[in-house]
PDB file of C-alpha atoms in Angstrom:
ATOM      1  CA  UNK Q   1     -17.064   6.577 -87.381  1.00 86.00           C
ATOM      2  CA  UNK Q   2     -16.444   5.743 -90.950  1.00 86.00           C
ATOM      3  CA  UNK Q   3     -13.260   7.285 -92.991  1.00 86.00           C
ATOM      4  CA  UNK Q   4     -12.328   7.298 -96.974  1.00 85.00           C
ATOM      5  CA  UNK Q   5      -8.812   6.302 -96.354  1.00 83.00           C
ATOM      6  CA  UNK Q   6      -7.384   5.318 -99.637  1.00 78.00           C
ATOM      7  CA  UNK Q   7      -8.467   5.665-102.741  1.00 76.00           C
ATOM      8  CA  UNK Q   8      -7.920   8.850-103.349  1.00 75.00           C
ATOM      9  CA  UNK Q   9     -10.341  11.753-104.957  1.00 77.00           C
ATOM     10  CA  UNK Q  10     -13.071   9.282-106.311  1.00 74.00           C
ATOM     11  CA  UNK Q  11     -16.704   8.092-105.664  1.00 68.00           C
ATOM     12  CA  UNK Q  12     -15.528   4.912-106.762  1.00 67.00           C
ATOM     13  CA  UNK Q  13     -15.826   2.197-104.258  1.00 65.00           C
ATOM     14  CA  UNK Q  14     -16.384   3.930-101.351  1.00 79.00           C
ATOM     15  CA  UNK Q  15     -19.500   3.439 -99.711  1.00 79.00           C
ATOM     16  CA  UNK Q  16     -20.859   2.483 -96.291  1.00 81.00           C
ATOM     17  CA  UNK Q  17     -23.824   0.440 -96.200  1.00 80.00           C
ATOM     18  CA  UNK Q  18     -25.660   0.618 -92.761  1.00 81.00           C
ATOM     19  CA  UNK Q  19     -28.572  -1.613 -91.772  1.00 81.00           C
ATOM     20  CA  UNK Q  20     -31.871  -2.057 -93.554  1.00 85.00           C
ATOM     21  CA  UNK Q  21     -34.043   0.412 -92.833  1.00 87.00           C
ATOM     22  CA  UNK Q  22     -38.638  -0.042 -91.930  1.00 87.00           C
ATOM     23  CA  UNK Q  23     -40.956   2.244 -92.922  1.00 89.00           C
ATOM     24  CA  UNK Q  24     -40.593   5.197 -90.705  1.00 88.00           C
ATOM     25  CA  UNK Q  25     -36.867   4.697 -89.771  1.00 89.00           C
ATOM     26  CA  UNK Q  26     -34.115   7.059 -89.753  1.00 89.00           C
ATOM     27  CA  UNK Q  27     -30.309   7.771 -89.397  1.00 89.00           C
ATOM     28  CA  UNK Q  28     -28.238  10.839 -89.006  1.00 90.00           C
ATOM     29  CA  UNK Q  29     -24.774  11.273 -89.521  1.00 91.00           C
ATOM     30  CA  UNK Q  30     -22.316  14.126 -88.561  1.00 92.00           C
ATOM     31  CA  UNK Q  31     -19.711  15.452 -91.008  1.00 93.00           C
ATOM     32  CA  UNK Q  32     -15.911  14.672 -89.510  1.00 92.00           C
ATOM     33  CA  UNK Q  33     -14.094  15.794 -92.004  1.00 89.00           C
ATOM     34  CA  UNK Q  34     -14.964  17.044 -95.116  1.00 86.00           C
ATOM     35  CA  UNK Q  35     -18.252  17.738 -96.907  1.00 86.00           C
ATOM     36  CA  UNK Q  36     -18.361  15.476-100.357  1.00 88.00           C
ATOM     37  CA  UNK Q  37     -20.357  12.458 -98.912  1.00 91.00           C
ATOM     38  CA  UNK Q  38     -23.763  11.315-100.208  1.00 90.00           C
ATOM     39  CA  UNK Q  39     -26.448   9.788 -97.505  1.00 92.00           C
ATOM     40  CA  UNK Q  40     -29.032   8.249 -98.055  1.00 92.00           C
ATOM     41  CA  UNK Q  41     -30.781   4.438 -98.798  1.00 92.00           C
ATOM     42  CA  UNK Q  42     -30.096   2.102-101.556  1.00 89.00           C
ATOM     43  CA  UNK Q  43     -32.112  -1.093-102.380  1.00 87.00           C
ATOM     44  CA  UNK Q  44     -31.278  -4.276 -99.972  1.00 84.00           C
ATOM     45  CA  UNK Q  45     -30.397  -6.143-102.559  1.00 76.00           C
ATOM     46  CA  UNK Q  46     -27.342  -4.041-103.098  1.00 67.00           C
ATOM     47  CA  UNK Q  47     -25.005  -5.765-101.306  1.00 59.00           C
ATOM     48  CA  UNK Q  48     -21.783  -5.755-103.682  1.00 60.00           C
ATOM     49  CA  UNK Q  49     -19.913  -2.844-101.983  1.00 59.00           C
ATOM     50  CA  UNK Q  50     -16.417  -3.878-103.321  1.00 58.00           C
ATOM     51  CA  UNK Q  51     -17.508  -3.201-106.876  1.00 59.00           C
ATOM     52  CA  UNK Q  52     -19.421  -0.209-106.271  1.00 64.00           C
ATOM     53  CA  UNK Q  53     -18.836   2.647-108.579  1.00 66.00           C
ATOM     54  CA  UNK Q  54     -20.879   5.989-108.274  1.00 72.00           C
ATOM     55  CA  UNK Q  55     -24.078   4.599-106.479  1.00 77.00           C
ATOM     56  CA  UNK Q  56     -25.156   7.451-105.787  1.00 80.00           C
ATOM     57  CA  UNK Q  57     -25.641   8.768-109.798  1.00 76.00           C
ATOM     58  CA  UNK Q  58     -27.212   5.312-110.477  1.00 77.00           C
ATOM     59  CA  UNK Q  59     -31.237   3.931-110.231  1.00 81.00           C
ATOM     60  CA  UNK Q  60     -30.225   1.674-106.528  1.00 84.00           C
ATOM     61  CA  UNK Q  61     -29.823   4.559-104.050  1.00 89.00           C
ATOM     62  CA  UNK Q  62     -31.514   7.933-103.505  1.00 94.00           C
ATOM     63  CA  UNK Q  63     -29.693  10.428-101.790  1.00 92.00           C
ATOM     64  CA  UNK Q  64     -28.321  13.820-101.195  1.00 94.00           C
ATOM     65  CA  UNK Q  65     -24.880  15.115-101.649  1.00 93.00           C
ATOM     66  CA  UNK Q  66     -23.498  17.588 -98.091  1.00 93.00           C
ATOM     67  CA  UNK Q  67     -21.756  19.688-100.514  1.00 93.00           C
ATOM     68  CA  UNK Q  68     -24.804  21.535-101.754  1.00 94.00           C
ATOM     69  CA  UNK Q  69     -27.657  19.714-100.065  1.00 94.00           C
ATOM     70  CA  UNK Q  70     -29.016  18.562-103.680  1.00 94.00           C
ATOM     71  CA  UNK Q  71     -30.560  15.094-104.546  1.00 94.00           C
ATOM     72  CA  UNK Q  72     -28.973  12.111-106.210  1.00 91.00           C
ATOM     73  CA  UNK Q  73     -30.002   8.766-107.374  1.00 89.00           C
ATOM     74  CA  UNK Q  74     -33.124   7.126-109.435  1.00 87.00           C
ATOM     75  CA  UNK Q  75     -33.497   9.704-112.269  1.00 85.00           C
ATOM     76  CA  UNK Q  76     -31.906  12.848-109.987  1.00 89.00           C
ATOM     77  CA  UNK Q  77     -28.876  14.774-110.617  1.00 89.00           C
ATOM     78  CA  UNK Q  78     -28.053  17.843-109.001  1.00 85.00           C
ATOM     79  CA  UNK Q  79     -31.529  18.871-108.398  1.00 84.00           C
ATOM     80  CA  UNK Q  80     -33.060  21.109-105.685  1.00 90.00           C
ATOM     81  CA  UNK Q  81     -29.928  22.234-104.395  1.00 86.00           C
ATOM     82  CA  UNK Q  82     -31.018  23.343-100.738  1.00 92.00           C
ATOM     83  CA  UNK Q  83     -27.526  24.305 -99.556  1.00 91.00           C
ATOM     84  CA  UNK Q  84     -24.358  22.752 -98.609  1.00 91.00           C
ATOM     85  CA  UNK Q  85     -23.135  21.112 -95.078  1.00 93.00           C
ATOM     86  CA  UNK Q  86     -20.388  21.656 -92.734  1.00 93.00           C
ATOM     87  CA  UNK Q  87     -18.398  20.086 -90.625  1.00 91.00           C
ATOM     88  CA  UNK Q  88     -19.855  19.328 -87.250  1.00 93.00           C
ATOM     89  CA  UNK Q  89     -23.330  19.518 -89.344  1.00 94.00           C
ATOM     90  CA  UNK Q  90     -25.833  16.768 -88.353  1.00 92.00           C
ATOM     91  CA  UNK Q  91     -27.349  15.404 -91.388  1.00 93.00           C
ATOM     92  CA  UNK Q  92     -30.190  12.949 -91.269  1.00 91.00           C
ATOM     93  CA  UNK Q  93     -33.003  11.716 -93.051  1.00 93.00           C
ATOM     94  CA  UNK Q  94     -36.193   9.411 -92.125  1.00 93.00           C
ATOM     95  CA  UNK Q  95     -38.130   6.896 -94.793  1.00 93.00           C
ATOM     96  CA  UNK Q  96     -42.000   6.682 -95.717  1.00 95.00           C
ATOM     97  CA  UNK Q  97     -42.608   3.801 -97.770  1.00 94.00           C
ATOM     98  CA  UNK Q  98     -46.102   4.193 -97.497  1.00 93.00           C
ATOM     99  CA  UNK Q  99     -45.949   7.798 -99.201  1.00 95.00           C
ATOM    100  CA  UNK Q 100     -42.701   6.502-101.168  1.00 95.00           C
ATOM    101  CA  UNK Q 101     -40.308   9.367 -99.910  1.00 95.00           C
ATOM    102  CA  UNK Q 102     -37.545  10.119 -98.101  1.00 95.00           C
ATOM    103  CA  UNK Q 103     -36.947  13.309 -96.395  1.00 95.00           C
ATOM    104  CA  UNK Q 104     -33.399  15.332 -95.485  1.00 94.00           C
ATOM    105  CA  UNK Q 105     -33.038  17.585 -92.665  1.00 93.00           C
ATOM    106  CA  UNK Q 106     -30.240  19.701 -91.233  1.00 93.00           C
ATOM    107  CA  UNK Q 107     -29.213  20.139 -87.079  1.00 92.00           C
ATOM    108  CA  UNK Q 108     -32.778  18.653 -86.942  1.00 87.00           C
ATOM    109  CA  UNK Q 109     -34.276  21.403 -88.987  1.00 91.00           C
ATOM    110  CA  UNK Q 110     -36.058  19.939 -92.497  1.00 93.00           C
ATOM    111  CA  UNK Q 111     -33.603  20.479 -95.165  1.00 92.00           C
ATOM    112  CA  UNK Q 112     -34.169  20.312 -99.017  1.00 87.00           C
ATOM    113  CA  UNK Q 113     -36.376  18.598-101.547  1.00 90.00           C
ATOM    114  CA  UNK Q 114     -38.073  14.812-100.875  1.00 93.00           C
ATOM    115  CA  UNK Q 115     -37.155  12.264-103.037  1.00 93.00           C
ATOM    116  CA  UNK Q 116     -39.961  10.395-104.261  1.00 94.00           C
ATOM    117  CA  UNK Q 117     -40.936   6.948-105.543  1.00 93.00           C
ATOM    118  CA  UNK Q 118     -38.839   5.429-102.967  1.00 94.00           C
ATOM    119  CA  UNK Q 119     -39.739   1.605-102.638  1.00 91.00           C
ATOM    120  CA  UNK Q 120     -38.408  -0.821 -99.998  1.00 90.00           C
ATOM    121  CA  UNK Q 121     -36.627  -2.585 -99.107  1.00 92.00           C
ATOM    122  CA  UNK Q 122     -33.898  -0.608 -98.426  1.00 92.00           C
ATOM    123  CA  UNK Q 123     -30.739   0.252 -96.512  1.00 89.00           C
ATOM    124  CA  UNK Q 124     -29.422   3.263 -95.457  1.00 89.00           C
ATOM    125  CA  UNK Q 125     -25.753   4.449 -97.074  1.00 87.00           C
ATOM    126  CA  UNK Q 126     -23.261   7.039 -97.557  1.00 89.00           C
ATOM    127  CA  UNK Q 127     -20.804   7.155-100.055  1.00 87.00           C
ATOM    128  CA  UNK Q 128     -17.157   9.632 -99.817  1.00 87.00           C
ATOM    129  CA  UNK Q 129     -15.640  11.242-102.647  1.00 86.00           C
ATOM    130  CA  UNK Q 130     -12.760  12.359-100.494  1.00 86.00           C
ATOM    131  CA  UNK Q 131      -9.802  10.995 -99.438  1.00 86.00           C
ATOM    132  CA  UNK Q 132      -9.883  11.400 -95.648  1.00 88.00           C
ATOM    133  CA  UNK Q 133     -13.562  12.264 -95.542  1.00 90.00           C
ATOM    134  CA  UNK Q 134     -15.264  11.296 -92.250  1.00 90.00           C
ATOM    135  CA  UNK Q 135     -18.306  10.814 -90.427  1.00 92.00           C
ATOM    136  CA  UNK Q 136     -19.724   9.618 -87.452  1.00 90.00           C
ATOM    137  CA  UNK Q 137     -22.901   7.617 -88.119  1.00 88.00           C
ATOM    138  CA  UNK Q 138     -25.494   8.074 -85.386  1.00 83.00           C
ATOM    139  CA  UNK Q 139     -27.991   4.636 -84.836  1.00 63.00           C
ATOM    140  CA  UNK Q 140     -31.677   5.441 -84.242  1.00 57.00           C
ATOM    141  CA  UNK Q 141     -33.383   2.448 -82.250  1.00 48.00           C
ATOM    142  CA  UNK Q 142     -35.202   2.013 -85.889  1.00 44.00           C
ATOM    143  CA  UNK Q 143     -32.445   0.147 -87.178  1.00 40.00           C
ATOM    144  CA  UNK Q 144     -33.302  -3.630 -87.393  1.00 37.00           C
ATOM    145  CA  UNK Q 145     -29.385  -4.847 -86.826  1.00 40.00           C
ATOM    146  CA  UNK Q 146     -25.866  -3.470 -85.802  1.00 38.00           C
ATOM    147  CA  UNK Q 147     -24.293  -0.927 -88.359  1.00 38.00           C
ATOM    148  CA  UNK Q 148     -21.855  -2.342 -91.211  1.00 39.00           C
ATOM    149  CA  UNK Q 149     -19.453  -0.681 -92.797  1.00 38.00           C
ATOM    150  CA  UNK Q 150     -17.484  -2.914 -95.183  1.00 37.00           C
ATOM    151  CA  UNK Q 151     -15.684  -0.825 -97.652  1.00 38.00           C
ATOM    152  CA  UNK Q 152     -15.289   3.106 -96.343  1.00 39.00           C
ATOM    153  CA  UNK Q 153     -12.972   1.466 -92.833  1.00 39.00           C
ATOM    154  CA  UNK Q 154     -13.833   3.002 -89.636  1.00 38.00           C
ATOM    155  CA  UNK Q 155     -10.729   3.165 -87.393  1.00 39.00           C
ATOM    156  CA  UNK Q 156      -9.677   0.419 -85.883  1.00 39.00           C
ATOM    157  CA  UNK Q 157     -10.366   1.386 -82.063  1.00 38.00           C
ATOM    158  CA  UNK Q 158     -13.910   1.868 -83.103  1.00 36.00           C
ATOM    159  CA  UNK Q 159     -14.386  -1.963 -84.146  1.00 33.00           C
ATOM    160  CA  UNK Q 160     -11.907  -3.838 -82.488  1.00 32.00           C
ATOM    161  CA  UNK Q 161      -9.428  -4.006 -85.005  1.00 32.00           C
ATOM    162  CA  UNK Q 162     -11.141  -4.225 -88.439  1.00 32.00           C
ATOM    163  CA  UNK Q 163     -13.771  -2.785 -90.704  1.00 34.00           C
ATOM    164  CA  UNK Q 164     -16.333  -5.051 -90.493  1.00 32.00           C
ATOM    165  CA  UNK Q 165     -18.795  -3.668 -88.117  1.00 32.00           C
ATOM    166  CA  UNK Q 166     -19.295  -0.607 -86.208  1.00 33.00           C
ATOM    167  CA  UNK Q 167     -19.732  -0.380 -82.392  1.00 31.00           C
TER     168      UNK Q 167
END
């Protein structure tokens, strides 16, 4: 589980970068509380989460925002909205760096437009807008190490007392 807890209403620093991701690999979160997140994958090299601001707007990350189910990231904007999430939604989506894309899908039905050009390597994300925004961030065996999430804090029962890492 990973929680905006201070910080207020903002996108600025508050992101949770997961593990990198192969070619074929996919995660799925569900939506705790609230429904401004963005999920998604960012290039590995990003790896400066306490001076993140607004990945999700910028050319590192391609994503979709749960409010309105539209795309993000590299070039995108607010396009394709496909519909918004709600809580207790499962949102998930699954690379192809072979075809360059990266598909969305809702309580495991497809969901939305494909971002395309998508180039490795990469690791999957989601940024919160707001305060108190939650999710809990399901693991598919495709993940290549444990699940990190350094800057949006997942309680501290969840990781033994800090923020580092999930279970």
């Amino acid at each position: 589980v990973a929680t905006k807890t201070s910080g207020g209403n903002t996108w600025s620093i508050n992101v949770a970068v997961l593990a990198a991701m192969d070619d074929g690999a996919s995660f799925e979160i569900v939506l705790v509380a609230g429904t401004h997140v963005c999920f998604g994958v960012c290039k590995a090299g990003f790896v400066d989460v306490a001076s993140t601001n607004y990945l999700f707007i910028g050319s590192d990350a391609w994503c979709m925002h749960a409010y309105d189910g539209s795309l993000y990231g590299n070039g995108k904007r607010r396009a394709d909205p496909a519909g918004g999430f709600a809580e207790g939604d499962r949102l998930g989506c699954r690379l192809d760096l072979g075809a360059g894309t990266l598909s969305f899908w809702k309580n495991g039905a497809p969901h939305g437009a494909t971002h395309t050009g998508v180039v490795g390597p990469v690791r999957g994300f989601v940024e919160f807008f707001d305060q108190g925004a939650s999710v809990s961030i399901c693991a598919h065996p495709s993940f290549e190490e444990d699940l990190a999430v350094p800057v949006a804090e997942a309680p501290e029962e969840a990781v033994g007392g800090g923020a580092a890492a999930a279970p």
